[in-house]
C-alpha cells in the first residue's frame, strides 16, 4: 500500500501531509475550496436570460428535454395512428356507402320497371274493357233492333 507521502508524486504537485502545494498556474486555475458545508455547494442560480424563450429552455435539463421529446413524439405518433385509422375507417364507410347507393339504385330501377309494367297492364285492361263494353253495347243494340223488328212483325199481323 502506498503511503500519503508518496501518493501522486509529481514535479509540480508534492504532498507534504497537510496541504497540497500547487504551482502558481494551477492556483489560478483552481481556487481553493472552503471546507465542506452544504450551503457552499448549492447549484448556482441560472444565468439571466435575454428573452423568455431562453429562460424556459435554459432551465430544462437534458433528461427533462428528452422526456419532453419522447412525450411529444408519442403524441405525434399516436395522432398519426389516430388519423391513419380514421382515414381507413372513412374509406371503409365510403366504400360501404357506394355499395349501398348502388344497391338502392338497382332497387329503384326494379321498382320503376314494375311501375311501368303495371301502367302497361292497366292501359291494356282499360282498352280491353272498353272494347268489351263497346261489343256489349253493339250486341244490345243488335238485340234491341231484332226485338223491335219482331214486335213490328207481330203487331202487323
PDB file of C-alpha atoms in Angstrom:
ATOM      1  CA  UNK A   1       0.000   0.000   0.000  1.00  0.00           C
ATOM      2  CA  UNK A   2       1.227   3.474  -0.763  1.00  0.00           C
ATOM      3  CA  UNK A   3       1.771   5.965   1.977  1.00  0.00           C
ATOM      4  CA  UNK A   4       0.492   9.520   1.992  1.00  0.00           C
ATOM      5  CA  UNK A   5       3.962  10.879   1.328  1.00  0.00           C
ATOM      6  CA  UNK A   6       4.467   9.011  -1.944  1.00  0.00           C
ATOM      7  CA  UNK A   7       0.991   9.339  -3.300  1.00  0.00           C
ATOM      8  CA  UNK A   8       0.516  11.282  -6.571  1.00  0.00           C
ATOM      9  CA  UNK A   9       4.085  12.478  -6.628  1.00  0.00           C
ATOM     10  CA  UNK A  10       4.649  14.970  -9.423  1.00  0.00           C
ATOM     11  CA  UNK A  11       7.142  17.748 -10.046  1.00  0.00           C
ATOM     12  CA  UNK A  12       4.545  20.496  -9.647  1.00  0.00           C
ATOM     13  CA  UNK A  13       2.452  18.769  -7.011  1.00  0.00           C
ATOM     14  CA  UNK A  14       4.062  17.441  -3.820  1.00  0.00           C
ATOM     15  CA  UNK A  15       2.135  16.076  -0.837  1.00  0.00           C
ATOM     16  CA  UNK A  16       3.527  17.163   2.487  1.00  0.00           C
ATOM     17  CA  UNK A  17       0.861  15.605   4.687  1.00  0.00           C
ATOM     18  CA  UNK A  18      -1.041  18.786   5.479  1.00  0.00           C
ATOM     19  CA  UNK A  19      -1.896  20.617   2.313  1.00  0.00           C
ATOM     20  CA  UNK A  20      -1.372  20.276  -1.324  1.00  0.00           C
ATOM     21  CA  UNK A  21       1.057  22.668  -2.875  1.00  0.00           C
ATOM     22  CA  UNK A  22       0.417  23.705  -6.413  1.00  0.00           C
ATOM     23  CA  UNK A  23       2.194  25.707  -8.988  1.00  0.00           C
ATOM     24  CA  UNK A  24       1.182  29.316  -9.495  1.00  0.00           C
ATOM     25  CA  UNK A  25      -0.617  28.467 -12.761  1.00  0.00           C
ATOM     26  CA  UNK A  26      -2.581  25.710 -11.021  1.00  0.00           C
ATOM     27  CA  UNK A  27      -3.601  28.094  -8.255  1.00  0.00           C
ATOM     28  CA  UNK A  28      -5.019  30.491 -10.765  1.00  0.00           C
ATOM     29  CA  UNK A  29      -6.944  27.692 -12.459  1.00  0.00           C
ATOM     30  CA  UNK A  30      -8.157  26.016  -9.287  1.00  0.00           C
ATOM     31  CA  UNK A  31      -9.107  28.220  -6.388  1.00  0.00           C
ATOM     32  CA  UNK A  32      -9.015  26.587  -3.011  1.00  0.00           C
ATOM     33  CA  UNK A  33     -12.455  25.410  -1.932  1.00  0.00           C
ATOM     34  CA  UNK A  34     -13.698  26.136   1.592  1.00  0.00           C
ATOM     35  CA  UNK A  35     -14.256  23.185   3.905  1.00  0.00           C
ATOM     36  CA  UNK A  36     -17.333  21.140   3.073  1.00  0.00           C
ATOM     37  CA  UNK A  37     -20.506  22.936   4.071  1.00  0.00           C
ATOM     38  CA  UNK A  38     -23.710  22.230   2.112  1.00  0.00           C
ATOM     39  CA  UNK A  39     -24.505  25.907   1.606  1.00  0.00           C
ATOM     40  CA  UNK A  40     -21.280  26.301  -0.379  1.00  0.00           C
ATOM     41  CA  UNK A  41     -22.224  23.519  -2.773  1.00  0.00           C
ATOM     42  CA  UNK A  42     -25.659  24.615  -3.814  1.00  0.00           C
ATOM     43  CA  UNK A  43     -26.307  24.909  -7.514  1.00  0.00           C
ATOM     44  CA  UNK A  44     -25.598  28.377  -8.840  1.00  0.00           C
ATOM     45  CA  UNK A  45     -28.603  30.375  -9.995  1.00  0.00           C
ATOM     46  CA  UNK A  46     -29.351  30.145 -13.711  1.00  0.00           C
ATOM     47  CA  UNK A  47     -27.756  32.841 -15.808  1.00  0.00           C
ATOM     48  CA  UNK A  48     -30.035  35.741 -16.662  1.00  0.00           C
ATOM     49  CA  UNK A  49     -31.714  35.174 -19.996  1.00  0.00           C
ATOM     50  CA  UNK A  50     -32.207  37.835 -22.617  1.00  0.00           C
ATOM     51  CA  UNK A  51     -35.713  36.771 -23.594  1.00  0.00           C
ATOM     52  CA  UNK A  52     -38.482  34.492 -22.340  1.00  0.00           C
ATOM     53  CA  UNK A  53     -37.705  31.634 -24.737  1.00  0.00           C
ATOM     54  CA  UNK A  54     -34.158  31.338 -23.449  1.00  0.00           C
ATOM     55  CA  UNK A  55     -35.390  31.383 -19.846  1.00  0.00           C
ATOM     56  CA  UNK A  56     -37.647  28.398 -20.481  1.00  0.00           C
ATOM     57  CA  UNK A  57     -35.025  26.456 -22.424  1.00  0.00           C
ATOM     58  CA  UNK A  58     -32.132  27.275 -20.126  1.00  0.00           C
ATOM     59  CA  UNK A  59     -33.936  25.787 -17.128  1.00  0.00           C
ATOM     60  CA  UNK A  60     -34.515  22.416 -18.849  1.00  0.00           C
ATOM     61  CA  UNK A  61     -32.187  19.604 -18.005  1.00  0.00           C
ATOM     62  CA  UNK A  62     -31.175  17.065 -20.614  1.00  0.00           C
ATOM     63  CA  UNK A  63     -33.425  14.461 -19.003  1.00  0.00           C
ATOM     64  CA  UNK A  64     -36.398  16.840 -18.982  1.00  0.00           C
ATOM     65  CA  UNK A  65     -35.733  17.750 -22.591  1.00  0.00           C
ATOM     66  CA  UNK A  66     -35.536  14.052 -23.502  1.00  0.00           C
ATOM     67  CA  UNK A  67     -38.778  13.380 -21.654  1.00  0.00           C
ATOM     68  CA  UNK A  68     -40.500  16.228 -23.482  1.00  0.00           C
ATOM     69  CA  UNK A  69     -39.205  14.944 -26.824  1.00  0.00           C
ATOM     70  CA  UNK A  70     -40.431  11.425 -26.006  1.00  0.00           C
ATOM     71  CA  UNK A  71     -43.856  12.666 -24.930  1.00  0.00           C
ATOM     72  CA  UNK A  72     -44.230  14.874 -27.997  1.00  0.00           C
ATOM     73  CA  UNK A  73     -43.054  12.022 -30.207  1.00  0.00           C
ATOM     74  CA  UNK A  74     -45.568   9.687 -28.603  1.00  0.00           C
ATOM     75  CA  UNK A  75     -48.350  12.233 -29.021  1.00  0.00           C
ATOM     76  CA  UNK A  76     -47.435  12.855 -32.644  1.00  0.00           C
ATOM     77  CA  UNK A  77     -47.122   9.137 -33.367  1.00  0.00           C
ATOM     78  CA  UNK A  78     -50.427   8.478 -31.595  1.00  0.00           C
ATOM     79  CA  UNK A  79     -52.025  11.323 -33.531  1.00  0.00           C
ATOM     80  CA  UNK A  80     -50.622   9.910 -36.758  1.00  0.00           C
ATOM     81  CA  UNK A  81     -52.022   6.472 -35.904  1.00  0.00           C
ATOM     82  CA  UNK A  82     -55.375   8.016 -34.994  1.00  0.00           C
ATOM     83  CA  UNK A  83     -55.532   9.943 -38.262  1.00  0.00           C
ATOM     84  CA  UNK A  84     -54.438   6.849 -40.179  1.00  0.00           C
ATOM     85  CA  UNK A  85     -57.123   4.714 -38.534  1.00  0.00           C
ATOM     86  CA  UNK A  86     -59.701   7.450 -39.035  1.00  0.00           C
ATOM     87  CA  UNK A  87     -58.788   7.739 -42.721  1.00  0.00           C
ATOM     88  CA  UNK A  88     -59.045   3.962 -43.106  1.00  0.00           C
ATOM     89  CA  UNK A  89     -62.453   3.979 -41.397  1.00  0.00           C
ATOM     90  CA  UNK A  90     -63.655   6.831 -43.626  1.00  0.00           C
ATOM     91  CA  UNK A  91     -62.530   4.925 -46.726  1.00  0.00           C
ATOM     92  CA  UNK A  92     -64.352   1.812 -45.497  1.00  0.00           C
ATOM     93  CA  UNK A  93     -67.516   3.795 -44.802  1.00  0.00           C
ATOM     94  CA  UNK A  94     -67.257   5.494 -48.200  1.00  0.00           C
ATOM     95  CA  UNK A  95     -66.937   2.091 -49.922  1.00  0.00           C
ATOM     96  CA  UNK A  96     -69.895   0.729 -47.949  1.00  0.00           C
ATOM     97  CA  UNK A  97     -71.932   3.817 -48.831  1.00  0.00           C
ATOM     98  CA  UNK A  98     -71.081   3.472 -52.542  1.00  0.00           C
ATOM     99  CA  UNK A  99     -72.167  -0.192 -52.466  1.00  0.00           C
ATOM    100  CA  UNK A 100     -75.353   0.736 -50.613  1.00  0.00           C
ATOM    101  CA  UNK A 101     -76.057   3.549 -53.067  1.00  0.00           C
ATOM    102  CA  UNK A 102     -75.515   1.170 -55.996  1.00  0.00           C
ATOM    103  CA  UNK A 103     -77.850  -1.400 -54.448  1.00  0.00           C
ATOM    104  CA  UNK A 104     -80.509   1.255 -53.780  1.00  0.00           C
ATOM    105  CA  UNK A 105     -80.161   2.426 -57.399  1.00  0.00           C
ATOM    106  CA  UNK A 106     -80.776  -1.125 -58.626  1.00  0.00           C
ATOM    107  CA  UNK A 107     -83.819  -1.449 -56.367  1.00  0.00           C
ATOM    108  CA  UNK A 108     -85.187   1.885 -57.633  1.00  0.00           C
ATOM    109  CA  UNK A 109     -84.689   0.725 -61.234  1.00  0.00           C
ATOM    110  CA  UNK A 110     -86.554  -2.518 -60.437  1.00  0.00           C
ATOM    111  CA  UNK A 111     -89.426  -0.592 -58.838  1.00  0.00           C
ATOM    112  CA  UNK A 112     -89.614   1.820 -61.783  1.00  0.00           C
ATOM    113  CA  UNK A 113     -89.700  -1.170 -64.158  1.00  0.00           C
ATOM    114  CA  UNK A 114     -92.514  -2.719 -62.120  1.00  0.00           C
ATOM    115  CA  UNK A 115     -94.456   0.565 -62.176  1.00  0.00           C
ATOM    116  CA  UNK A 116     -94.090   0.756 -65.975  1.00  0.00           C
ATOM    117  CA  UNK A 117     -95.312  -2.843 -66.284  1.00  0.00           C
ATOM    118  CA  UNK A 118     -98.318  -2.068 -64.062  1.00  0.00           C
ATOM    119  CA  UNK A 119     -99.179   1.020 -66.151  1.00  0.00           C
ATOM    120  CA  UNK A 120     -98.945  -1.012 -69.343  1.00  0.00           C
ATOM    121  CA  UNK A 121    -101.151  -3.763 -67.911  1.00  0.00           C
ATOM    122  CA  UNK A 122    -103.633  -1.179 -66.619  1.00  0.00           C
ATOM    123  CA  UNK A 123    -103.762   0.516 -70.025  1.00  0.00           C
ATOM    124  CA  UNK A 124    -104.253  -2.840 -71.767  1.00  0.00           C
ATOM    125  CA  UNK A 125    -107.001  -3.732 -69.301  1.00  0.00           C
ATOM    126  CA  UNK A 126    -108.735  -0.391 -69.900  1.00  0.00           C
ATOM    127  CA  UNK A 127    -108.546  -0.919 -73.658  1.00  0.00           C
ATOM    128  CA  UNK A 128    -109.869  -4.469 -73.309  1.00  0.00           C
ATOM    129  CA  UNK A 129    -112.667  -3.267 -71.011  1.00  0.00           C
ATOM    130  CA  UNK A 130    -113.561  -0.502 -73.476  1.00  0.00           C
ATOM    131  CA  UNK A 131    -113.636  -2.886 -76.426  1.00  0.00           C
ATOM    132  CA  UNK A 132    -115.670  -5.373 -74.389  1.00  0.00           C
ATOM    133  CA  UNK A 133    -118.097  -2.652 -73.348  1.00  0.00           C
ATOM    134  CA  UNK A 134    -118.383  -1.438 -76.954  1.00  0.00           C
ATOM    135  CA  UNK A 135    -119.018  -5.008 -78.103  1.00  0.00           C
ATOM    136  CA  UNK A 136    -121.661  -5.492 -75.415  1.00  0.00           C
ATOM    137  CA  UNK A 137    -123.379  -2.205 -76.342  1.00  0.00           C
ATOM    138  CA  UNK A 138    -123.374  -3.192 -80.036  1.00  0.00           C
ATOM    139  CA  UNK A 139    -124.814  -6.574 -79.166  1.00  0.00           C
ATOM    140  CA  UNK A 140    -127.506  -4.893 -77.016  1.00  0.00           C
ATOM    141  CA  UNK A 141    -128.360  -2.549 -79.904  1.00  0.00           C
ATOM    142  CA  UNK A 142    -128.489  -5.512 -82.310  1.00  0.00           C
ATOM    143  CA  UNK A 143    -130.778  -7.395 -79.946  1.00  0.00           C
ATOM    144  CA  UNK A 144    -132.930  -4.279 -79.425  1.00  0.00           C
ATOM    145  CA  UNK A 145    -133.196  -3.840 -83.149  1.00  0.00           C
ATOM    146  CA  UNK A 146    -134.149  -7.511 -83.571  1.00  0.00           C
ATOM    147  CA  UNK A 147    -136.749  -7.282 -80.796  1.00  0.00           C
ATOM    148  CA  UNK A 148    -138.244  -4.144 -82.387  1.00  0.00           C
ATOM    149  CA  UNK A 149    -138.397  -5.842 -85.768  1.00  0.00           C
ATOM    150  CA  UNK A 150    -140.108  -8.889 -84.268  1.00  0.00           C
ATOM    151  CA  UNK A 151    -142.542  -6.666 -82.387  1.00  0.00           C
ATOM    152  CA  UNK A 152    -143.432  -4.805 -85.570  1.00  0.00           C
ATOM    153  CA  UNK A 153    -143.942  -8.093 -87.422  1.00  0.00           C
ATOM    154  CA  UNK A 154    -146.150  -9.416 -84.662  1.00  0.00           C
ATOM    155  CA  UNK A 155    -148.085  -6.144 -84.487  1.00  0.00           C
ATOM    156  CA  UNK A 156    -148.563  -6.087 -88.233  1.00  0.00           C
ATOM    157  CA  UNK A 157    -150.213  -9.434 -88.303  1.00  0.00           C
TER     158      UNK A 157
END
